[in-house]
CSV table of C-alpha atoms and ligand atoms in Angstrom, one decimal:
chain,number,residue,atom,x,y,z
O,27,MET,CA,83.3,89.6,80.0
O,28,GLU,CA,81.0,88.9,82.9
O,29,VAL,CA,77.5,90.2,83.1
O,30,ILE,CA,74.6,89.8,85.6
O,31,LYS,CA,71.4,88.4,84.2
O,32,VAL,CA,68.2,89.0,86.1
O,33,GLU,CA,64.9,87.3,85.3
O,34,GLY,CA,62.1,89.6,86.5
O,35,GLY,CA,58.9,88.7,88.4
O,36,HIS,CA,60.3,86.7,91.4
O,37,PRO,CA,59.4,88.3,94.7
O,38,LEU,CA,62.1,88.5,97.5
O,39,GLY,CA,61.7,86.8,100.9
O,40,GLY,CA,63.9,85.7,103.8
O,41,GLU,CA,66.9,87.3,105.4
O,42,VAL,CA,70.3,88.7,104.3
O,43,THR,CA,73.2,89.9,106.4
O,44,VAL,CA,75.3,92.8,105.1
O,45,GLU,CA,79.1,93.1,105.5
O,46,GLY,CA,81.2,95.8,107.2
O,47,ALA,CA,81.1,99.2,105.6
O,48,LYS,CA,83.3,99.7,102.5
O,49,ASN,CA,83.4,103.5,103.3
O,50,SER,CA,84.8,102.8,106.7
O,51,ALA,CA,87.0,99.8,106.1
O,52,LEU,CA,89.2,101.5,103.5
O,53,LYS,CA,90.0,104.4,105.9
O,54,LEU,CA,90.5,102.1,108.9
O,55,MET,CA,93.1,100.2,106.8
O,56,ALA,CA,94.8,103.5,105.9
O,57,ALA,CA,94.8,104.5,109.6
O,58,THR,CA,96.8,101.4,110.5
O,59,LEU,CA,99.8,103.2,109.0
O,60,MET,CA,99.7,105.4,112.1
O,61,ALA,CA,100.1,102.5,114.6
O,62,PRO,CA,103.4,100.6,113.9
O,63,GLY,CA,102.6,96.9,114.7
O,64,VAL,CA,99.8,94.4,114.0
O,65,THR,CA,96.3,95.8,113.9
O,66,THR,CA,93.4,93.3,113.4
O,67,LEU,CA,90.3,94.5,111.6
O,68,THR,CA,87.3,92.3,111.7
O,69,ASN,CA,84.0,92.4,109.7
O,70,VAL,CA,86.0,93.7,106.7
O,71,PRO,CA,84.0,93.3,103.4
O,72,ASN,CA,85.7,91.0,100.9
O,73,ILE,CA,85.3,93.5,97.9
O,74,ALA,CA,87.6,94.8,95.2
O,75,ASP,CA,88.2,98.2,96.8
O,76,VAL,CA,89.6,96.5,99.9
O,77,HIS,CA,91.9,94.4,97.8
O,78,VAL,CA,93.2,97.6,96.1
O,79,MET,CA,93.8,99.3,99.5
O,80,GLY,CA,95.7,96.2,100.5
O,81,LYS,CA,97.9,96.6,97.5
O,82,VAL,CA,98.5,100.3,98.4
O,83,LEU,CA,99.6,99.3,102.0
O,84,LYS,CA,101.8,96.4,100.8
O,85,TYR,CA,103.4,98.8,98.3
O,86,MET,CA,104.5,100.9,101.2
O,87,GLY,CA,105.9,97.9,103.1
O,88,ALA,CA,103.0,96.6,105.2
O,89,LYS,CA,102.3,92.9,105.6
O,90,ILE,CA,98.7,91.7,105.4
O,91,ASP,CA,97.3,88.3,106.5
O,92,VAL,CA,93.7,87.5,105.5
O,93,LEU,CA,92.2,85.3,108.2
O,94,GLY,CA,88.8,83.7,107.4
O,95,VAL,CA,87.9,86.1,104.6
O,96,HIS,CA,86.6,89.0,106.8
O,97,THR,CA,89.5,89.5,109.2
O,98,LEU,CA,92.7,91.4,108.2
O,99,LYS,CA,95.9,91.4,110.3
O,100,ILE,CA,97.8,94.4,109.0
O,101,ASP,CA,101.5,94.7,110.2
O,102,THR,CA,102.7,98.3,109.5
O,103,SER,CA,105.9,98.1,111.5
O,104,GLU,CA,108.1,97.7,108.4
O,105,VAL,CA,106.4,100.5,106.4
O,106,ASP,CA,109.2,102.5,104.9
O,107,LYS,CA,107.6,104.3,101.9
O,108,TRP,CA,105.4,107.3,102.0
O,109,GLU,CA,104.3,107.2,98.4
O,110,THR,CA,101.3,105.8,96.6
O,111,PRO,CA,101.6,104.8,92.9
O,112,TYR,CA,99.3,106.4,90.3
O,113,HIS,CA,98.0,103.1,89.0
O,114,LEU,CA,96.5,102.3,92.4
O,115,VAL,CA,95.1,105.8,93.1
O,116,ALA,CA,93.7,105.8,89.6
O,117,GLN,CA,91.9,102.5,90.4
O,118,MET,CA,90.5,103.9,93.6
O,119,ARG,CA,90.4,107.5,94.7
O,120,ALA,CA,89.9,106.4,98.3
O,121,SER,CA,93.7,105.7,98.2
O,122,THR,CA,94.0,109.4,99.0
O,123,ALA,CA,93.0,108.4,102.5
O,124,VAL,CA,96.6,107.5,103.2
O,125,LEU,CA,97.6,111.2,103.0
O,126,GLY,CA,96.7,112.0,106.6
O,127,PRO,CA,98.3,108.9,108.1
O,128,LEU,CA,101.5,109.3,106.1
O,129,LEU,CA,101.8,113.0,107.2
O,130,SER,CA,101.2,111.8,110.8
O,131,ARG,CA,103.8,109.1,110.7
O,132,PHE,CA,106.5,110.4,108.4
O,133,GLY,CA,105.7,114.2,108.1
O,134,LYS,CA,105.6,113.8,104.3
O,135,ALA,CA,103.7,112.0,101.6
O,136,ILE,CA,103.7,111.6,97.8
O,137,VAL,CA,100.2,110.7,96.6
O,138,ALA,CA,99.1,110.6,93.0
O,139,MET,CA,96.4,113.2,92.1
O,140,PRO,CA,93.1,111.2,92.0
O,141,GLY,CA,91.4,111.4,88.6
O,142,GLY,CA,87.8,112.1,88.3
O,143,CYS,CA,85.3,109.3,88.0
O,144,ASN,CA,81.9,108.8,86.5
O,145,ILE,CA,80.0,110.7,89.2
O,146,GLY,CA,82.1,113.8,89.2
O,147,ALA,CA,85.4,115.6,89.3
O,148,ARG,CA,86.1,114.3,92.9
O,149,LYS,CA,88.6,117.1,93.6
O,150,ILE,CA,90.6,117.2,96.8
O,151,ASP,CA,91.0,121.0,97.2
O,152,MET,CA,89.4,120.9,100.6
O,153,HIS,CA,91.8,118.2,101.8
O,154,ILE,CA,94.8,120.4,100.6
O,155,LEU,CA,93.5,123.7,102.0
O,156,GLY,CA,92.8,122.1,105.4
O,157,LEU,CA,96.2,120.4,105.6
O,158,GLU,CA,98.0,123.6,104.5
O,159,ALA,CA,96.3,125.3,107.5
O,160,LEU,CA,98.0,122.6,109.7
O,161,GLY,CA,101.4,123.6,108.1
O,162,VAL,CA,101.6,121.1,105.2
O,163,LYS,CA,103.4,122.4,102.1
O,164,PHE,CA,102.2,121.0,98.8
O,165,ASP,CA,103.9,120.8,95.4
O,166,ILE,CA,102.1,119.2,92.6
O,167,ASP,CA,104.1,118.0,89.7
O,168,HIS,CA,103.7,115.3,87.0
O,169,GLY,CA,100.3,114.4,88.5
O,170,ASN,CA,101.7,113.7,92.0
O,171,ILE,CA,101.1,115.6,95.2
O,172,HIS,CA,104.3,116.1,97.2
O,173,ALA,CA,103.4,117.0,100.7
O,174,THR,CA,106.0,118.0,103.4
O,175,THR,CA,105.8,119.5,106.8
O,176,PRO,CA,108.9,121.8,107.2
O,177,ASN,CA,107.6,123.2,110.5
O,178,GLY,CA,105.8,120.1,111.7
O,179,LEU,CA,102.0,120.0,112.1
O,180,ASN,CA,100.4,122.6,114.2
O,181,GLY,CA,96.8,122.5,115.5
O,182,THR,CA,94.4,125.2,114.2
O,183,VAL,CA,90.7,125.8,113.3
O,184,VAL,CA,89.8,124.5,109.9
O,185,THR,CA,86.3,125.3,108.5
O,186,LEU,CA,85.3,123.1,105.6
O,187,ASP,CA,83.4,124.8,102.7
O,188,PHE,CA,81.4,121.6,102.4
O,189,ALA,CA,81.0,118.7,104.9
O,190,SER,CA,83.4,116.5,102.9
O,191,VAL,CA,83.8,112.9,104.2
O,192,GLY,CA,87.3,112.5,102.8
O,193,ALA,CA,88.6,115.9,103.8
O,194,THR,CA,87.2,115.4,107.4
O,195,GLU,CA,89.0,112.0,107.6
O,196,ASN,CA,92.3,113.2,106.3
O,197,LEU,CA,92.3,116.2,108.6
O,198,MET,CA,91.3,114.0,111.6
O,199,MET,CA,94.2,111.6,110.9
O,200,ALA,CA,96.8,114.3,110.1
O,201,SER,CA,96.0,116.2,113.3
O,202,VAL,CA,96.4,113.2,115.7
O,203,HIS,CA,100.1,114.2,116.2
O,204,ALA,CA,99.8,117.9,115.5
O,205,LYS,CA,101.0,120.2,118.2
O,206,GLY,CA,98.0,121.6,120.2
O,207,ILE,CA,94.3,121.4,119.3
O,208,THR,CA,92.8,121.1,115.8
O,209,THR,CA,89.2,122.0,115.4
O,210,ILE,CA,87.4,120.8,112.2
O,211,ASP,CA,84.3,122.9,111.7
O,212,ASN,CA,81.5,121.9,109.3
O,213,ALA,CA,82.9,118.4,109.6
O,214,ALA,CA,81.2,115.4,107.9
O,215,ARG,CA,79.0,113.5,110.4
O,216,GLU,CA,78.7,110.1,108.6
O,217,PRO,CA,78.7,106.9,110.8
O,218,GLU,CA,81.9,105.9,109.0
O,219,ILE,CA,83.6,109.1,110.4
O,220,VAL,CA,82.6,108.0,113.9
O,221,ASP,CA,83.9,104.5,113.3
O,222,LEU,CA,87.3,106.0,112.2
O,223,ALA,CA,87.4,108.3,115.3
O,224,ASN,CA,86.7,105.3,117.5
O,225,LEU,CA,89.6,103.4,116.0
O,226,LEU,CA,91.9,106.3,116.4
O,227,ASN,CA,90.9,106.8,120.1
O,228,GLU,CA,91.3,103.1,120.7
O,229,MET,CA,94.9,103.5,119.3
O,230,GLY,CA,95.6,106.3,121.7
O,231,ALA,CA,94.5,109.4,119.9
O,232,LYS,CA,92.3,112.1,121.4
O,233,VAL,CA,89.4,112.8,119.0
O,234,ARG,CA,86.3,114.4,120.4
O,235,GLY,CA,82.9,115.3,118.7
O,236,ALA,CA,83.0,112.8,115.8
O,237,GLY,CA,79.4,112.6,114.5
O,238,SER,CA,78.8,116.2,115.2
O,239,PRO,CA,79.7,119.2,112.9
O,240,VAL,CA,82.6,120.1,115.2
O,241,ILE,CA,85.4,117.6,115.7
O,242,GLU,CA,88.3,118.5,118.1
O,243,VAL,CA,91.6,116.6,118.0
O,244,GLU,CA,94.1,117.1,120.8
O,245,GLY,CA,97.6,116.3,119.4
O,246,VAL,CA,99.4,113.4,121.2
O,247,SER,CA,103.2,112.9,121.0
O,248,GLU,CA,103.3,109.1,121.5
O,249,ASP,CA,103.0,106.8,118.6
O,250,LEU,CA,99.5,105.2,118.3
O,251,HIS,CA,99.4,101.5,119.2
O,252,PRO,CA,97.9,98.7,117.2
O,253,VAL,CA,94.5,97.4,118.3
O,254,GLU,CA,91.7,95.0,117.2
O,255,HIS,CA,88.6,96.7,115.8
O,256,ARG,CA,85.3,95.6,114.1
O,257,VAL,CA,84.2,97.6,111.1
O,258,VAL,CA,80.8,99.2,111.5
O,259,GLY,CA,78.0,97.5,109.4
O,260,ASP,CA,77.5,98.9,105.8
O,261,ARG,CA,74.4,101.1,105.9
O,262,ILE,CA,74.4,101.6,102.2
O,263,GLU,CA,74.6,97.9,101.4
O,264,ALA,CA,71.7,97.5,103.9
O,265,GLY,CA,69.8,100.3,102.3
O,266,THR,CA,70.2,98.7,98.9
O,267,PHE,CA,68.6,95.5,100.1
O,268,VAL,CA,65.9,97.4,101.9
O,269,ALA,CA,65.1,99.3,98.7
O,270,MET,CA,65.1,96.0,96.7
O,271,ALA,CA,62.7,94.4,99.2
O,272,GLY,CA,60.5,97.5,98.9
O,273,LEU,CA,60.3,97.2,95.2
O,274,ALA,CA,60.2,93.4,94.7
O,275,GLY,CA,58.1,92.3,97.6
O,276,GLY,CA,59.3,91.0,100.9
O,277,PRO,CA,59.1,90.5,103.8
O,278,VAL,CA,62.9,90.6,103.9
O,279,THR,CA,65.0,91.0,107.1
O,280,VAL,CA,68.2,92.9,106.5
O,281,LYS,CA,70.8,92.2,109.3
O,282,GLY,CA,74.2,93.4,110.3
O,283,PHE,CA,73.8,97.2,110.4
O,284,GLU,CA,72.3,99.9,112.6
O,285,PRO,CA,68.9,101.2,111.4
O,286,VAL,CA,69.7,104.5,113.1
O,287,HIS,CA,72.5,104.9,110.5
O,288,LEU,CA,69.8,104.9,107.8
O,289,GLY,CA,67.5,107.2,109.8
O,290,LEU,CA,66.2,109.5,107.1
O,291,VAL,CA,66.2,106.8,104.4
O,292,LEU,CA,63.9,104.5,106.4
O,293,LYS,CA,61.6,107.4,107.2
O,294,LYS,CA,61.4,108.4,103.6
O,295,PHE,CA,60.8,104.8,102.5
O,296,GLU,CA,58.0,104.5,105.0
O,297,LEU,CA,56.4,107.7,103.5
O,298,MET,CA,56.7,106.0,100.1
O,299,GLY,CA,54.6,103.1,101.5
O,300,LEU,CA,57.2,100.6,102.6
O,301,ASN,CA,56.5,98.8,105.9
O,302,ILE,CA,59.7,98.8,108.0
O,303,VAL,CA,60.0,97.1,111.4
O,304,ARG,CA,63.3,98.1,113.1
O,305,GLY,CA,65.2,95.7,115.4
O,306,PRO,CA,68.6,95.5,117.0
O,307,HIS,CA,71.2,95.6,114.1
O,308,GLN,CA,68.4,94.8,111.6
O,309,CYS,CA,65.1,95.7,110.0
O,310,THR,CA,62.3,93.8,108.3
O,311,VAL,CA,60.8,95.3,105.1
O,312,SER,CA,57.6,94.6,103.2
O,313,ARG,CA,55.1,96.5,101.0
O,314,LYS,CA,51.4,96.0,100.4
O,315,GLY,CA,50.1,99.0,98.4
O,316,SER,CA,51.6,101.2,95.7
O,317,ILE,CA,54.8,103.2,96.0
O,318,HIS,CA,53.9,106.9,96.9
O,319,SER,CA,55.9,109.5,94.9
O,320,ILE,CA,57.7,111.9,97.2
O,321,ASP,CA,60.5,114.5,96.6
O,322,ILE,CA,64.1,113.6,97.7
O,323,GLN,CA,67.1,115.8,98.0
O,324,THR,CA,70.6,114.3,98.8
O,325,LEU,CA,72.7,116.0,101.5
O,326,PRO,CA,75.6,115.1,103.8
O,327,PHE,CA,74.6,112.9,106.8
O,328,PRO,CA,72.2,113.0,108.5
O,329,GLY,CA,70.6,114.2,105.3
O,330,PHE,CA,69.5,111.7,102.6
O,331,PRO,CA,72.7,109.9,101.4
O,332,THR,CA,73.8,110.4,97.8
O,333,ASP,CA,74.8,106.7,97.8
O,334,MET,CA,71.1,105.8,98.1
O,335,GLN,CA,70.0,108.1,95.3
O,336,ALA,CA,70.0,105.6,92.5
O,337,GLN,CA,68.3,102.9,94.5
O,338,THR,CA,65.6,105.3,95.6
O,339,MET,CA,65.1,106.6,92.1
O,340,CYS,CA,64.5,103.0,91.0
O,341,LEU,CA,61.7,102.8,93.6
O,342,LEU,CA,60.2,106.2,92.6
O,343,ALA,CA,60.3,105.3,88.9
O,344,GLN,CA,57.4,103.0,89.8
O,345,GLY,CA,55.7,105.6,92.0
O,346,ASP,CA,52.0,106.4,91.9
O,347,SER,CA,52.5,109.9,90.6
O,348,SER,CA,55.5,112.3,90.0
O,349,CYS,CA,58.3,113.6,92.1
O,350,VAL,CA,61.6,115.5,91.9
O,351,ILE,CA,65.0,114.0,93.0
O,352,THR,CA,67.7,116.6,93.7
O,353,GLU,CA,71.4,115.6,93.8
O,354,ASN,CA,73.3,118.1,95.9
O,355,VAL,CA,76.5,116.2,96.6
O,356,PHE,CA,77.9,115.1,93.2
O,357,GLU,CA,77.7,117.1,90.0
O,358,ASN,CA,77.1,114.1,87.7
O,359,ARG,CA,75.3,111.3,89.5
O,360,PHE,CA,72.2,110.7,87.2
O,361,MET,CA,73.8,108.4,84.7
O,362,PHE,CA,71.7,105.6,86.2
O,363,ALA,CA,68.6,107.4,85.1
O,364,SER,CA,69.6,107.2,81.4
O,365,GLU,CA,70.0,103.4,81.7
O,366,LEU,CA,66.7,103.0,83.6
O,367,GLN,CA,65.0,104.8,80.8
O,368,ARG,CA,66.1,102.0,78.5
O,369,MET,CA,63.9,99.8,80.7
O,370,GLY,CA,60.9,102.1,80.3
O,371,ALA,CA,61.3,104.6,83.1
O,372,ASP,CA,60.0,108.1,82.5
O,373,ILE,CA,62.6,110.5,83.9
O,374,ARG,CA,63.7,113.9,82.8
O,375,ILE,CA,67.1,115.3,83.9
O,376,GLU,CA,67.4,119.1,84.4
O,377,GLY,CA,70.8,119.9,85.9
O,378,HIS,CA,70.8,118.7,89.5
O,379,HIS,CA,67.1,117.7,89.3
O,380,ALA,CA,65.5,114.5,88.0
O,381,ILE,CA,61.8,114.7,87.3
O,382,VAL,CA,60.4,111.2,87.8
O,383,HIS,CA,57.0,110.2,86.5
O,384,GLY,CA,56.0,106.7,87.9
O,385,VAL,CA,55.3,103.9,85.4
O,386,GLN,CA,53.6,100.6,86.0
O,387,LYS,CA,56.3,98.3,84.6
O,388,PHE,CA,59.9,98.1,83.6
O,389,SER,CA,60.9,96.0,80.6
O,390,GLY,CA,64.0,93.9,80.7
O,391,ALA,CA,66.9,95.2,78.6
O,392,GLU,CA,70.6,95.2,78.1
O,393,VAL,CA,72.0,98.0,80.4
O,394,LYS,CA,75.4,99.1,81.6
O,395,SER,CA,76.5,99.9,85.2
O,396,PRO,CA,77.5,103.6,85.3
O,397,ASP,CA,79.0,103.4,88.8
O,398,LEU,CA,78.8,101.2,91.9
O,399,ARG,CA,75.4,102.3,93.2
O,400,GLY,CA,73.8,102.7,89.8
O,401,GLY,CA,74.9,99.2,88.9
O,402,ALA,CA,73.2,97.8,92.0
O,403,ALA,CA,70.1,99.8,91.2
O,404,LEU,CA,69.9,98.4,87.6
O,405,VAL,CA,70.0,94.8,89.0
O,406,MET,CA,67.2,96.0,91.4
O,407,ALA,CA,65.1,97.2,88.5
O,408,GLY,CA,65.7,93.9,86.7
O,409,LEU,CA,64.0,92.1,89.7
O,410,VAL,CA,60.6,93.5,88.7
O,411,ALA,CA,61.1,94.0,84.9
O,412,ASP,CA,59.3,92.0,82.3
O,413,GLY,CA,61.7,89.4,80.9
O,414,VAL,CA,65.5,89.3,81.4
O,415,THR,CA,67.8,92.3,82.2
O,416,THR,CA,71.5,92.0,81.4
O,417,VAL,CA,73.7,94.3,83.4
O,418,SER,CA,77.3,94.8,82.1
O,419,ASP,CA,80.3,96.6,83.5
O,420,ILE,CA,79.7,94.8,86.7
O,421,HIS,CA,83.2,95.4,88.0
O,422,HIS,CA,81.6,98.6,89.4
O,423,ILE,CA,79.3,96.5,91.5
O,424,ASP,CA,82.1,94.2,92.7
O,425,ARG,CA,83.9,97.2,94.1
O,426,GLY,CA,81.4,97.6,96.9
O,427,TYR,CA,79.1,94.6,97.1
O,428,GLU,CA,80.3,91.2,98.3
O,429,ARG,CA,78.6,88.1,97.0
O,430,PHE,CA,75.9,90.3,95.5
O,431,VAL,CA,74.4,87.7,93.3
O,432,GLN,CA,74.6,85.0,96.0
O,433,LYS,CA,72.8,87.2,98.5
O,434,LEU,CA,70.0,88.0,96.0
O,435,THR,CA,69.6,84.3,95.0
O,436,GLY,CA,69.3,83.5,98.7
O,437,LEU,CA,66.3,85.9,98.8
O,438,GLY,CA,64.6,84.1,95.9
O,439,ALA,CA,65.7,86.2,93.0
O,440,LYS,CA,66.6,84.6,89.7
O,441,VAL,CA,70.0,86.3,89.2
O,442,GLU,CA,73.2,84.9,87.8
O,443,ARG,CA,76.7,86.0,86.7
O,444,VAL,CA,77.3,84.9,83.1
O,445,GLU,CA,80.4,85.0,81.0
O,446,VAL,CA,79.6,86.4,77.6
O,447,PRO,CA,81.9,87.2,74.6
O,448,ASP,CA,83.2,90.8,74.6
O,449,PRO,CA,80.9,92.9,72.3
O,450,GLU,CA,82.2,93.2,68.7
O,451,ILE,CA,83.9,96.6,68.3
O,452,VAL,CA,82.6,97.5,64.9
O,453,ASP,CA,84.6,100.4,63.2
T,19,LIG,C1,82.8,109.4,100.2
T,19,LIG,O1,83.5,110.0,99.1
T,19,LIG,C2,82.3,108.1,99.8
T,19,LIG,N1,83.5,107.2,99.4
T,19,LIG,C3,81.3,108.2,98.7
T,19,LIG,O2,80.8,106.9,98.4
T,19,LIG,C4,80.2,109.0,99.2
T,19,LIG,O3,79.3,109.2,98.1
T,19,LIG,C5,80.7,110.4,99.6
T,19,LIG,O4,81.7,110.2,100.6
T,19,LIG,C6,79.6,111.3,100.2
T,19,LIG,O5,79.0,110.6,101.2
T,19,LIG,C7,84.3,106.7,100.3
T,19,LIG,O6,84.1,106.9,101.5
T,19,LIG,C8,85.4,105.8,99.8
T,19,LIG,P1,83.1,113.9,99.8
T,19,LIG,P2,84.3,111.4,99.2
T,19,LIG,O7,84.5,114.3,100.0
T,19,LIG,O8,85.0,111.4,100.5
T,19,LIG,C9,83.4,117.4,96.5
T,19,LIG,C10,80.2,105.0,97.1
T,19,LIG,O9,79.4,104.8,96.3
T,19,LIG,N2,84.7,117.7,97.1
T,19,LIG,O10,82.1,114.0,100.9
T,19,LIG,O11,85.1,111.6,97.9
T,19,LIG,C11,83.3,116.1,95.8
T,19,LIG,O12,83.7,116.2,94.5
T,19,LIG,C12,81.0,106.3,97.1
T,19,LIG,O13,80.5,104.2,98.1
T,19,LIG,C13,85.4,118.8,96.6
T,19,LIG,O14,85.0,119.5,95.7
T,19,LIG,O15,83.1,112.4,99.2
T,19,LIG,C14,81.8,115.8,95.9
T,19,LIG,O16,81.1,116.5,94.9
T,19,LIG,C15,80.7,107.2,96.0
T,19,LIG,N3,86.7,119.0,97.1
T,19,LIG,C16,81.4,116.4,97.3
T,19,LIG,O17,82.4,117.3,97.6
T,19,LIG,C17,87.2,118.2,98.1
T,19,LIG,O18,88.4,118.5,98.5
T,19,LIG,C18,81.4,115.3,98.4
T,19,LIG,O19,82.6,114.7,98.4
T,19,LIG,C19,86.5,117.1,98.5
T,19,LIG,C20,85.2,116.9,98.0
């Protein structure tokens, strides 16, 4: 199996350019199902999840040409299936993002129920309730969701219990061809939602208010038409490198994203003592003094993003006093903390709260990636730990970070991917 080995004690310096956003690219790919023809997506990250979404689209009959690594030409004219297979949904729950597009194009869909994952149950009840309000009928059997629209899709007002990113996206896409106006209230406001709405409007849809809590979609009868679209920069990949520079030194310039998409994160990092100079599509990060401990609570955008929680905990674990991190989005997203404790961190978990007492040093250890962001944060901790840190289960990291080791090496880190024998399973 492959692991990432990090030798601590080497400060970071230089510049790194992030890719297009994983959490936008996957939905933009799904949305191409709504525009029969060849859509070209540029600035697509070359990561495992994108490859899985490619398999989902090909399973349905799409043809995909990869041009120059970060450009996909997706031809959905021959798509003749409206079903996603369990083994692909099980690999990646974001496959459920095809639900809205399939209902829009075919008026029906069969999507495997996504399983849970390490960070929580990941239900889709809000997707289902919202789509039922539009007239979708659901039968769930043998782990598959069978969706039909016996009376078509009819616009209405849907108020989400929680500003769910996935539910907002599926409702936005399903309502593109609904009769009349659909209003999504308490909608998610993430920049990836705005990127998807921009793509849909470029294709001929009429989506207003994306980025605000109220999104209005005016149903159109014509098919959407294929376009060329550039994926928005990945604010979470960028935030990960900003946090790493804040922990391991700097100055590091992180390029390819919009600092305004990390508004609250950069503000909190400055309160923690990082020096951040914002520029067009970039920011430069350094730190002179100690890391100041401050409380953090995760919330939907523009609140503090849950996808930056582990990386921020890593910083605060070396804070100058104590603080509380509250995780309000997922029910089980503190596994990273248990691994970081193996490296000497002093963290106590109490339900949705993590009480973090800053320590001077981490010590290198063998640790296991609990999920995508936790894995990246363990490599981050290894950058400043005494000795060598070995991170396993790095397939989690490969799901969302392209050329992660190469980018870190380019910044002066001593990091490498190493093939090691699978651990002996002792009975
Ligand atoms: C998206 O997941 C992202 N994934 C996640 O990023 C991100 O953490 C999350 O949004 C929040 O920002 C992709 O875009 C592929 P939600 P999503 O619907 O859409 C509960 C990463 O690391 N919920 O906003 O699944 C849900 O269980 C990943 O890149 C319901 O209960 O997030 C969670 O606790 C991790 N019922 C909370 O709401 C529903 O019907 C937020 O989920 C839907 C969601």
